CSV table of C-alpha atoms and ligand atoms in Angstrom, one decimal:
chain,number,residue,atom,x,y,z
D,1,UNK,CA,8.3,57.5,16.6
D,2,UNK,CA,8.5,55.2,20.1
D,3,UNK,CA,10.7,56.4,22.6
D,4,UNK,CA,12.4,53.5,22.5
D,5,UNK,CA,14.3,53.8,19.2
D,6,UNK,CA,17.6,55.2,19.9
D,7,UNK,CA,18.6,58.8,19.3
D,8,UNK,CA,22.0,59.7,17.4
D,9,UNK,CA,22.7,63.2,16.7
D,10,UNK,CA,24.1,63.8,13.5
D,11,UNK,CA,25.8,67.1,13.1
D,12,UNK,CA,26.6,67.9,9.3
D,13,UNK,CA,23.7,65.2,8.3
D,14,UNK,CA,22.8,67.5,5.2
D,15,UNK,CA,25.8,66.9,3.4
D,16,UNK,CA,27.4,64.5,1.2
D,17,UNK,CA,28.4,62.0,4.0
D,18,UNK,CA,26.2,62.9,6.2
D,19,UNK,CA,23.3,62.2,4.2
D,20,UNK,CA,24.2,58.8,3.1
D,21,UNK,CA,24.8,57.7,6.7
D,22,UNK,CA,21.6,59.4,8.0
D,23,UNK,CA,19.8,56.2,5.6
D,24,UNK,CA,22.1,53.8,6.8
D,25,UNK,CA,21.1,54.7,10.8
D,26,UNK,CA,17.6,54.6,10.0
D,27,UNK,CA,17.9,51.5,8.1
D,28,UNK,CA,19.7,50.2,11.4
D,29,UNK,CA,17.2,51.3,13.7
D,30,UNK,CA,18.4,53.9,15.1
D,31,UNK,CA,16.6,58.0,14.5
D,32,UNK,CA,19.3,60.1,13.5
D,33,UNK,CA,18.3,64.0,14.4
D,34,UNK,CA,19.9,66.3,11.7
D,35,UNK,CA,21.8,69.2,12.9
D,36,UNK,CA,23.2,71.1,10.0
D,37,UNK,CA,22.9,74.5,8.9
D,38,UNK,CA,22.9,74.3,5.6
D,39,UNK,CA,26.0,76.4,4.7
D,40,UNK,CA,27.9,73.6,2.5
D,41,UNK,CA,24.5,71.5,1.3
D,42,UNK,CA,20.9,71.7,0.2
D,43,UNK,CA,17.8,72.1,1.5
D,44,UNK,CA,16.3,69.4,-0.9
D,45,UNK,CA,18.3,66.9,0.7
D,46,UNK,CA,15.5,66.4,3.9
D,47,UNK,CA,12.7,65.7,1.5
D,48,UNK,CA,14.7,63.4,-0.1
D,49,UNK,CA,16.2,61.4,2.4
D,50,UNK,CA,12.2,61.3,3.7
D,51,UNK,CA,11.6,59.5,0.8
D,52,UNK,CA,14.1,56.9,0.6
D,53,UNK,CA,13.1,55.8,4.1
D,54,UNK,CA,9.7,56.4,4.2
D,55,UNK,CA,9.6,58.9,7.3
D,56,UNK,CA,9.8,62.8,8.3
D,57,UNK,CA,13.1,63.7,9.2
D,58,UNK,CA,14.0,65.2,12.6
D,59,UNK,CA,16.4,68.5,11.3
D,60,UNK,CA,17.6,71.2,13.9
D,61,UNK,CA,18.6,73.5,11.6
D,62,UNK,CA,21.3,75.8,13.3
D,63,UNK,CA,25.2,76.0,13.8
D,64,UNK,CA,27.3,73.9,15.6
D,65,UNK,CA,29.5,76.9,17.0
D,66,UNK,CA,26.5,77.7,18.7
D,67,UNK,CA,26.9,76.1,22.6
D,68,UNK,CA,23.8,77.2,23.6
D,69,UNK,CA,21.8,76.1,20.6
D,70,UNK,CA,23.8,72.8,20.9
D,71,UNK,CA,23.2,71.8,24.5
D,72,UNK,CA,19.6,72.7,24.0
D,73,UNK,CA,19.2,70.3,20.8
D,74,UNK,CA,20.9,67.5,23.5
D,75,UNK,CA,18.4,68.0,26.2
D,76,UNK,CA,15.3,68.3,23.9
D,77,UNK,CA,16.5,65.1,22.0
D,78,UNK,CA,18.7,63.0,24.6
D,79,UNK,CA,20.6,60.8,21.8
D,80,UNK,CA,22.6,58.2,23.1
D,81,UNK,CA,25.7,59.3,20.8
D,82,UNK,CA,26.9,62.3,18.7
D,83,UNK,CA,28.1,61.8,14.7
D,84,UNK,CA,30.1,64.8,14.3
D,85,UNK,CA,30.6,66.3,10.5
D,86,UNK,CA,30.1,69.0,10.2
D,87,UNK,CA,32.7,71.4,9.2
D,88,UNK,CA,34.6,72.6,6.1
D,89,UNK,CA,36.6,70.7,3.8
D,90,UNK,CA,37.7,72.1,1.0
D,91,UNK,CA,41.8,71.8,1.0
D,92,UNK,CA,42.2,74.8,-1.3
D,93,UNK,CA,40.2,76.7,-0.1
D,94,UNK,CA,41.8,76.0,3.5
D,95,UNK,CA,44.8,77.7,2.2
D,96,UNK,CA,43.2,81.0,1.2
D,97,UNK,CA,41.3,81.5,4.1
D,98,UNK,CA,42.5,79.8,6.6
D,99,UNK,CA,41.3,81.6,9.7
D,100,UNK,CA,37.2,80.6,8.5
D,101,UNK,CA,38.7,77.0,8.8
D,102,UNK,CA,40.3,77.2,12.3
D,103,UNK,CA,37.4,79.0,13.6
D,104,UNK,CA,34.7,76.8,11.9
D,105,UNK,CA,36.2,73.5,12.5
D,106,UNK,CA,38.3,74.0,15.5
D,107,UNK,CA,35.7,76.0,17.3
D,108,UNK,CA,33.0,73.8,16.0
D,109,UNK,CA,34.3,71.1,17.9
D,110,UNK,CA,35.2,72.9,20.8
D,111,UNK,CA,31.4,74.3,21.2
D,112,UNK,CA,30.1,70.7,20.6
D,113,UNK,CA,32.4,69.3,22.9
D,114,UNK,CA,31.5,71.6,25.8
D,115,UNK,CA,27.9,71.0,25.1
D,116,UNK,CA,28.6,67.1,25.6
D,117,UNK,CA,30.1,67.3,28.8
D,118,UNK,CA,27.6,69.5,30.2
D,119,UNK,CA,24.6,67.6,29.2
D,120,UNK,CA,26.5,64.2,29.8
D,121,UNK,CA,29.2,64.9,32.8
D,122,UNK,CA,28.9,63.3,35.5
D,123,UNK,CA,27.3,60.2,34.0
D,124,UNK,CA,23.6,59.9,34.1
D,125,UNK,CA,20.4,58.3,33.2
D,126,UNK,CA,21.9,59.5,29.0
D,127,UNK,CA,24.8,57.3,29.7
D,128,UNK,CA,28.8,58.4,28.9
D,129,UNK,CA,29.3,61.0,26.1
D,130,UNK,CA,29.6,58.7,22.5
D,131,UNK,CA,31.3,60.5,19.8
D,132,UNK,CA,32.5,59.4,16.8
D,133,UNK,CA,34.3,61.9,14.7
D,134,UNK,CA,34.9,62.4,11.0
D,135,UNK,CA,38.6,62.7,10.1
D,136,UNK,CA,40.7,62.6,7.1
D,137,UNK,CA,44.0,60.3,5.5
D,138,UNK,CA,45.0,64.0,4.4
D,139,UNK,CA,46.8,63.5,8.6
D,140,UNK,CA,49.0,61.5,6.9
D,141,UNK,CA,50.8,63.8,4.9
D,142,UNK,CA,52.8,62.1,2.2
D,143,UNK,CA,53.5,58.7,4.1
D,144,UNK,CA,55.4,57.3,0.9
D,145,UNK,CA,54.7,53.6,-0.3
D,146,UNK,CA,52.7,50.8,1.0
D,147,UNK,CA,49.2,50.6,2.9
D,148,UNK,CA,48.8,53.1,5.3
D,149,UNK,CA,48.0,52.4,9.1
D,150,UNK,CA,46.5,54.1,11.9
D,151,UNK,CA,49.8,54.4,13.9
D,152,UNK,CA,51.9,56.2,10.8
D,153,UNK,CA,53.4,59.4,11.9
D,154,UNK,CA,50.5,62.5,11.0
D,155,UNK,CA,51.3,65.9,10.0
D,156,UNK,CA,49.4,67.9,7.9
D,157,UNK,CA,50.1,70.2,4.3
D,158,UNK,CA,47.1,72.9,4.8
D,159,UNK,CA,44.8,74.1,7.1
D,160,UNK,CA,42.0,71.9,6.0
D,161,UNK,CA,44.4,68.8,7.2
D,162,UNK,CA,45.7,71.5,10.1
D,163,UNK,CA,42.3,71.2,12.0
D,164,UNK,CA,41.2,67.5,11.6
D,165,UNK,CA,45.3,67.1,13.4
D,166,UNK,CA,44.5,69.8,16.3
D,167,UNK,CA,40.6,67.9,16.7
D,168,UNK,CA,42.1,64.6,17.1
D,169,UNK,CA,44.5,65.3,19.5
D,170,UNK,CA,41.9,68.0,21.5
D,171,UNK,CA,39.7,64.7,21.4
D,172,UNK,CA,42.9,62.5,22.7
D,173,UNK,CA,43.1,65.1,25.8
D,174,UNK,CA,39.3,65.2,26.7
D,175,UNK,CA,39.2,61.7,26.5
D,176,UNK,CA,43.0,61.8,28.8
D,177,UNK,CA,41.2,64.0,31.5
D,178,UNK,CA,37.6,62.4,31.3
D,179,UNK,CA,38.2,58.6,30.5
D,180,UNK,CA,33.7,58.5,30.6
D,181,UNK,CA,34.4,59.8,27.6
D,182,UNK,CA,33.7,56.9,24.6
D,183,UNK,CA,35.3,58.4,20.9
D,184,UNK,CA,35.8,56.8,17.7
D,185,UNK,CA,37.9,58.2,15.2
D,186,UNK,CA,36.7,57.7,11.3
D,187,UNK,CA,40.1,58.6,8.8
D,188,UNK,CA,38.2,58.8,5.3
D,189,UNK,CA,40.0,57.9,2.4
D,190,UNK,CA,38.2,59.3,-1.0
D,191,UNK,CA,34.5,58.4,-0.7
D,192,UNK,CA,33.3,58.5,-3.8
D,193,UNK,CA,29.5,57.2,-5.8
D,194,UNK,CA,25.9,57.7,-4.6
D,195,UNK,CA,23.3,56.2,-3.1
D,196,UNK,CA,21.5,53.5,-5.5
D,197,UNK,CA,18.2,55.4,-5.4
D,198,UNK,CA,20.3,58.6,-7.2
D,199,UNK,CA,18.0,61.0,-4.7
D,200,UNK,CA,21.1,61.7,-2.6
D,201,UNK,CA,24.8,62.3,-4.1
D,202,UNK,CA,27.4,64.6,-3.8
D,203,UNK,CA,26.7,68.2,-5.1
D,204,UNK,CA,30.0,70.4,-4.8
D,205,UNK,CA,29.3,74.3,-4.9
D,206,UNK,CA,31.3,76.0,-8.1
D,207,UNK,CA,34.1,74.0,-9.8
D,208,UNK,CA,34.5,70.7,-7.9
D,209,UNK,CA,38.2,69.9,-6.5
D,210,UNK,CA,37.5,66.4,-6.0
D,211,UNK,CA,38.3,63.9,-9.1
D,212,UNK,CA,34.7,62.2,-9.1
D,213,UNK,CA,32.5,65.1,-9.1
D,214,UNK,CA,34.7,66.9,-11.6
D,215,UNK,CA,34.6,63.5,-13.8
D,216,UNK,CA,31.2,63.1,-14.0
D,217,UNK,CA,30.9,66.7,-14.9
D,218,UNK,CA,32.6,66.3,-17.8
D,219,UNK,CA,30.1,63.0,-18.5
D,220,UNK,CA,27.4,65.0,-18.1
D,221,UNK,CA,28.3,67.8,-20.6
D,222,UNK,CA,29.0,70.7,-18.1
D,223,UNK,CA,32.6,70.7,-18.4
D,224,UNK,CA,35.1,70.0,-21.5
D,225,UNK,CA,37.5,67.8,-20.4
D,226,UNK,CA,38.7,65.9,-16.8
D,227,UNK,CA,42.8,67.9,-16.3
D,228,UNK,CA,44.9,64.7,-14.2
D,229,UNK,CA,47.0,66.8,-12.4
D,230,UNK,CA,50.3,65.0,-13.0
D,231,UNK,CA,51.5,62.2,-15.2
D,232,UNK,CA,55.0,61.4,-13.9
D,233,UNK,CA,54.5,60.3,-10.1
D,234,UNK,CA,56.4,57.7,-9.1
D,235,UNK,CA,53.1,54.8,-10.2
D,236,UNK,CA,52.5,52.4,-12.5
D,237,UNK,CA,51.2,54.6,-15.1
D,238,UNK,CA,52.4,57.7,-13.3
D,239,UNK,CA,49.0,59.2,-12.5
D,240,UNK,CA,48.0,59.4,-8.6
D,241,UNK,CA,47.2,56.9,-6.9
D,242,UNK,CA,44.5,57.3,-3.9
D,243,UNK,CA,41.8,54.7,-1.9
D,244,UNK,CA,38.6,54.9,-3.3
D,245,UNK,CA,35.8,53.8,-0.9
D,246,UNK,CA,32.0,53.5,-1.8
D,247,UNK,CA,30.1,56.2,0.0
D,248,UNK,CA,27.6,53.3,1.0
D,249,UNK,CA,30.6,51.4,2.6
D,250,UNK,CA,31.8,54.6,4.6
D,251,UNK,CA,28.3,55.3,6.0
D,252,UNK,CA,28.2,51.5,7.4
D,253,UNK,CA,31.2,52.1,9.3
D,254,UNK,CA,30.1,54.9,10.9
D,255,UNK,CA,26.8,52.5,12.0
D,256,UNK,CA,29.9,50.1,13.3
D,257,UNK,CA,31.3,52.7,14.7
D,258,UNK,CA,28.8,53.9,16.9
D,259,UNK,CA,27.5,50.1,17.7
D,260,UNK,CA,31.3,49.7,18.9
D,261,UNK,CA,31.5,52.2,20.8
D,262,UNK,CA,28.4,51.2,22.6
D,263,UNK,CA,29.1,47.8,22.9
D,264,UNK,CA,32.5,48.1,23.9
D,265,UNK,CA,32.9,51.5,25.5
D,266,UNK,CA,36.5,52.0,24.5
D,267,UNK,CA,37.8,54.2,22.3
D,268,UNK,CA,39.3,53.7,18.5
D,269,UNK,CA,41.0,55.7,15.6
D,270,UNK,CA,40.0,53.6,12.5
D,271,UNK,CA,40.9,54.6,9.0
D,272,UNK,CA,37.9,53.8,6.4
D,273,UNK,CA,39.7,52.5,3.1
D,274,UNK,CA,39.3,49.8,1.0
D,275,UNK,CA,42.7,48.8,1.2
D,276,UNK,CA,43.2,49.1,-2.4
D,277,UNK,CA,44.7,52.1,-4.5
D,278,UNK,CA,43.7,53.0,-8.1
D,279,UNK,CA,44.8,55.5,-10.6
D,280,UNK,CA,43.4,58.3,-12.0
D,281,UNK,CA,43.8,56.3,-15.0
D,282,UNK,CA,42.0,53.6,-13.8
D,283,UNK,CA,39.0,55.3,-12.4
D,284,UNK,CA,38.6,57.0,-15.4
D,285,UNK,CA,38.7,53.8,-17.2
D,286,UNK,CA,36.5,52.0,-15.0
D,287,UNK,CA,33.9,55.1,-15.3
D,288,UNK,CA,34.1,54.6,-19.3
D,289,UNK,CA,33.7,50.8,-19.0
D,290,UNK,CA,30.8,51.0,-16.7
D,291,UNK,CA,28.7,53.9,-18.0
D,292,UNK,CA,29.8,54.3,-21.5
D,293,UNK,CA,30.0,57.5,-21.4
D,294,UNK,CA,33.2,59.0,-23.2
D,295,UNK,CA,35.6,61.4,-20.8
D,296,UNK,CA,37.8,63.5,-23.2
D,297,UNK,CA,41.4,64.3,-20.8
D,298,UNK,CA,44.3,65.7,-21.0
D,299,UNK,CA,47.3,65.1,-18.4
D,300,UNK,CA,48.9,68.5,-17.4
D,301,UNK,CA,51.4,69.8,-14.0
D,302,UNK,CA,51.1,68.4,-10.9
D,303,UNK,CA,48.3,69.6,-8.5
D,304,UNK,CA,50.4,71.6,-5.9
D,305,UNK,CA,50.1,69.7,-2.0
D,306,UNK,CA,49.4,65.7,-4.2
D,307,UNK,CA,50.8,63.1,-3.1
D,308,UNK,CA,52.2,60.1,-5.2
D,309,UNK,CA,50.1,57.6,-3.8
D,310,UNK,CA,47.3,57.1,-0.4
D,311,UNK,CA,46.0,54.0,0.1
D,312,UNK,CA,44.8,52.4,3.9
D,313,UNK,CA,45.5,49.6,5.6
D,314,UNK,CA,41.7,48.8,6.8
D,315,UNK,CA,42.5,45.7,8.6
D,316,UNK,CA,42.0,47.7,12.5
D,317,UNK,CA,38.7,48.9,11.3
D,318,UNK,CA,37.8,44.9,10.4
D,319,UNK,CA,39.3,43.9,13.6
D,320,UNK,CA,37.8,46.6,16.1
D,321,UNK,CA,34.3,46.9,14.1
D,322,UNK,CA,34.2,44.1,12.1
D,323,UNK,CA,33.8,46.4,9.1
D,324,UNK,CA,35.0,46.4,5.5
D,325,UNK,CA,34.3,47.9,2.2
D,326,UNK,CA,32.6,45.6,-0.5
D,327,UNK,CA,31.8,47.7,-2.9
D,328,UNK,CA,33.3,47.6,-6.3
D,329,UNK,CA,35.2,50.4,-8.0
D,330,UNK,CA,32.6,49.8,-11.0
D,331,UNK,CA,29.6,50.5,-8.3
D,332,UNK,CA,31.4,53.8,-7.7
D,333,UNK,CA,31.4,54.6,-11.2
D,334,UNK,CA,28.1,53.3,-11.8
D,335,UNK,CA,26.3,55.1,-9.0
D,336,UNK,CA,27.9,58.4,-9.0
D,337,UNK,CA,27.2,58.3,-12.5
D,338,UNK,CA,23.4,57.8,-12.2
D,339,UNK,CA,23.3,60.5,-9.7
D,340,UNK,CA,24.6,63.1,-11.9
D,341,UNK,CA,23.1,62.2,-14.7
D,342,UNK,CA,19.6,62.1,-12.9
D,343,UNK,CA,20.4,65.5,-11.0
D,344,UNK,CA,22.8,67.4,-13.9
D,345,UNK,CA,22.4,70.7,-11.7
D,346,UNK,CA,22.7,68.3,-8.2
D,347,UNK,CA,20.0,69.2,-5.9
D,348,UNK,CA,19.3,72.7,-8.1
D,349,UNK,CA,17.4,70.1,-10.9
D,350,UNK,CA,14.4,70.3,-12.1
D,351,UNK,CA,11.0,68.5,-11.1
D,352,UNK,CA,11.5,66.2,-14.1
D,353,UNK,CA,15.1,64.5,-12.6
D,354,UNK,CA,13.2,64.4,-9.3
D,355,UNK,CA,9.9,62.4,-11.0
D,356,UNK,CA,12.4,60.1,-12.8
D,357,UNK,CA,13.8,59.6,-9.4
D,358,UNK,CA,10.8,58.8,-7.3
D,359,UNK,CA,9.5,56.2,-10.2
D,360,UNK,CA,12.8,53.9,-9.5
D,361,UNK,CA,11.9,54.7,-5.8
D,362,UNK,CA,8.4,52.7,-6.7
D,363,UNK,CA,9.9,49.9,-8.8
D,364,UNK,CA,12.2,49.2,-5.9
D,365,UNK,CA,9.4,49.0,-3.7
D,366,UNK,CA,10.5,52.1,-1.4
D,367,UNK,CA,8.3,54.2,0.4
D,368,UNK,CA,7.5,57.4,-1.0
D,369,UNK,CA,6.0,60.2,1.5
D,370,UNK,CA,4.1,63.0,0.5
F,1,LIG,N1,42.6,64.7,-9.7
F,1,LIG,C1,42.8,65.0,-11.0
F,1,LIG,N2,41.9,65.9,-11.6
F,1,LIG,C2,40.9,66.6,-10.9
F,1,LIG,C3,40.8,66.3,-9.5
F,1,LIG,C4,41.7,65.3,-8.9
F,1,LIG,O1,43.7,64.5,-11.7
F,1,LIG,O2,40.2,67.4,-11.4
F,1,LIG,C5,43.5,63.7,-9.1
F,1,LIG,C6,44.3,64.2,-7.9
F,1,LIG,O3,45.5,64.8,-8.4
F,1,LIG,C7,44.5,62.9,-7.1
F,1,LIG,C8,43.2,62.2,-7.3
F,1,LIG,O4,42.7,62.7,-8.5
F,1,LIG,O5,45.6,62.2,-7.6
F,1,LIG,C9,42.2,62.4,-6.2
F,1,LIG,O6,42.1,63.8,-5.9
F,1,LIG,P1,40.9,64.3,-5.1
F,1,LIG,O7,40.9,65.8,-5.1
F,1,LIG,O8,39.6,63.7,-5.4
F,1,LIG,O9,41.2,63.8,-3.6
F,1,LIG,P2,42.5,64.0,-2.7
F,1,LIG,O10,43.1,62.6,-2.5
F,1,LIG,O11,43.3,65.1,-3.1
F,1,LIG,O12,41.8,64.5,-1.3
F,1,LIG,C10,40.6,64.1,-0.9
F,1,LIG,C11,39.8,65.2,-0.2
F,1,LIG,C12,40.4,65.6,1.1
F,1,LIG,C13,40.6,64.4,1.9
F,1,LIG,C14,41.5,63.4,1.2
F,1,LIG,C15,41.6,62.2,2.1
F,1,LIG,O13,39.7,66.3,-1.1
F,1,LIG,O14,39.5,66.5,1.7
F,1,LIG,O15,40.8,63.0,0.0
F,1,LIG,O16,42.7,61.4,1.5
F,1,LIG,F1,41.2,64.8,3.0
């Protein structure tokens, strides 16, 4: 690799998001170094995201709440910028324990932070300390009807939500006392599908919360039937209404992100939506039309912490980055089904899923390493 490709550090790059954005830097020019640990992902994902760009993969594997470990990743590697992920994210179980989530996430930042500043503080040959950090709509709380923007009152309903609020405003106070400091703030709406190749998807451990995973689940044979928590909200046909956004799309913003914040040097809080809310009703619809597969439901109580309805106002994030989603609800569907279906036990499948794989790998003319 010449030295003069770019470094990004990419905490969390193992997992769902970060995995998908690690192709998307590469494809951009840019060598993301993975720092992940492995706790909430696979192993399997590194050989695989080798293949689908044709390279070995630079992975620190190690914990972010380790400072030491941290700074010494940044001096080895020097990246120009810092993707932070990595953390917990599961709202449940947030609530049960929620002392692993302040520690993990809070702390997690906290030790990453401190590592920035003393490998970046006072501004050298590395340039300013670039973050861009993964938040959450989940700030908003229930913020009633209508699009959502970036100025709408936060508060948070668990722990999970609890953390992202107390990062983003420990990130507004570094950036308050150290204005060297260059952040951009990512609020994810529901990133949902796969990347085309179906090497790399989302692979929830146990019983997935999320509606896609649990969905194709059922597709797939593993589970009986999709439960929509609640059929008399306050929507057109009274299921939930949320902002689905193509995991493809949300890993291009964090590319525009970062390319912002270089190009610019000042800081943003973006949210990542499509700007468009569907059902539960409609996604399950849309996943019938576009696979043909059949998905037996049944509506029962309210999920307990839901909302009626979360959609974005992305119009900011096309303003400041001059980024917008374009991909289709159907491409969700489509992609997140061939995932699963490819991988039925996610990154646990067998050789034959992963043979299947690398031969649409070849007809698309990707390169496959050894
Ligand atoms: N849903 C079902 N059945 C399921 C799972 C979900 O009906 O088995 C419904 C929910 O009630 C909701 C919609 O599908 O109406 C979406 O639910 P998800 O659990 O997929 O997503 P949420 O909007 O609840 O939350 C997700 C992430 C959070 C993140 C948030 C951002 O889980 O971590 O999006 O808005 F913060």
């Amino acid at each position: 690799m010449s030295k003069q490709v770019p470094r990004i550090l990419l905490t969390g790059g193992a997992g769902y998001i970060g995995s998908h954005t690690f192709v998307k830097l590469r494809q951009a020019g840019i060598e993301p170094v993975i720092l992940d640990n492995f706790a909430n992902s696979h192993p399997a994902v590194i050989e695989r995201l080798a293949r689908i760009t044709g390279a070995p993969v630079c992975l620190e594997r190690g914990d972010v709440l380790d400072r030491a470990f941290v700074e010494d990743v940044l001096r080895r590697h020097a990246p120009a910028g810092v993707i932070h992920l990595a953390g917990d994210k599961a709202v449940g179980e947030s609530v049960a324990h929620p002392l692993k989530y302040f520690r993990g996430n809070i702390a997690g930042a906290i030790s990453l932070l401190e590592a920035m500043e003393a490998v970046y503080l006072p501004v050298g040959p590395l340039g300013p300390p670039t973050l861009v950090f993964s938040s959450t709509a989940t700030v908003y709380g229930d913020a009633g009807t209508g699009p959502i923007a970036e100025d709408f009152p936060r508060r948070h309903s668990n722990p999970y939500g609890h953390t992202k609020l107390v990062i983003e405003d420990m990130l507004e106070a570094v950036q308050a006392a150290r204005p060297e400091w260059r952040i951009g703030v990512l609020r994810y709406f529901n990133p949902v599908g796969a990347h085309p190749s179906a090497l790399i998807g989302e692979d929830p451990t146990g019983t997935p919360n999320n509606l896609m995973p649990y969905l194709t689940q059922v597709a797939i044979g593993r589970r009986s039937h999709l439960r929509i928590f609640g059929g008399d909200y306050p929507t057109p046909d009274g299921t939930g209404v949320r902002d689905y956004i193509h995991i493809e799309d949300l890993a291009d913003g964090h590319v525009a992100a970062l390319r912002t914040l270089q190009r610019t040097g000042e800081s943003f809080t973006v949210n990542l939506g499509t700007g468009r809310g569907y059902s539960v009703l409609e996604v399950v619809n849309a996943f019938v039309d576009a696979t043909g597969c059949p998905v037996p439901y049944r509506i029962v109580e309210r999920r307990p912490g839901d909302v009626a309805q979360c959609y974005a106002d992305p119009s900011r994030a096309m303003q400041l980055l001059g980024w917008e989603a374009k991909r289709t609800l159907e491409q969700m569907c489509a992609d997140a089904w061939r995932w699963q279906s490819r991988n039925p036990q996610g990154y646990a499948s067998g050789m034959a899923s992963a043979a299947s794989s690398q031969a649409t790998e070849k007809e698309n003319g990707l390169l496959v390493i050894g």
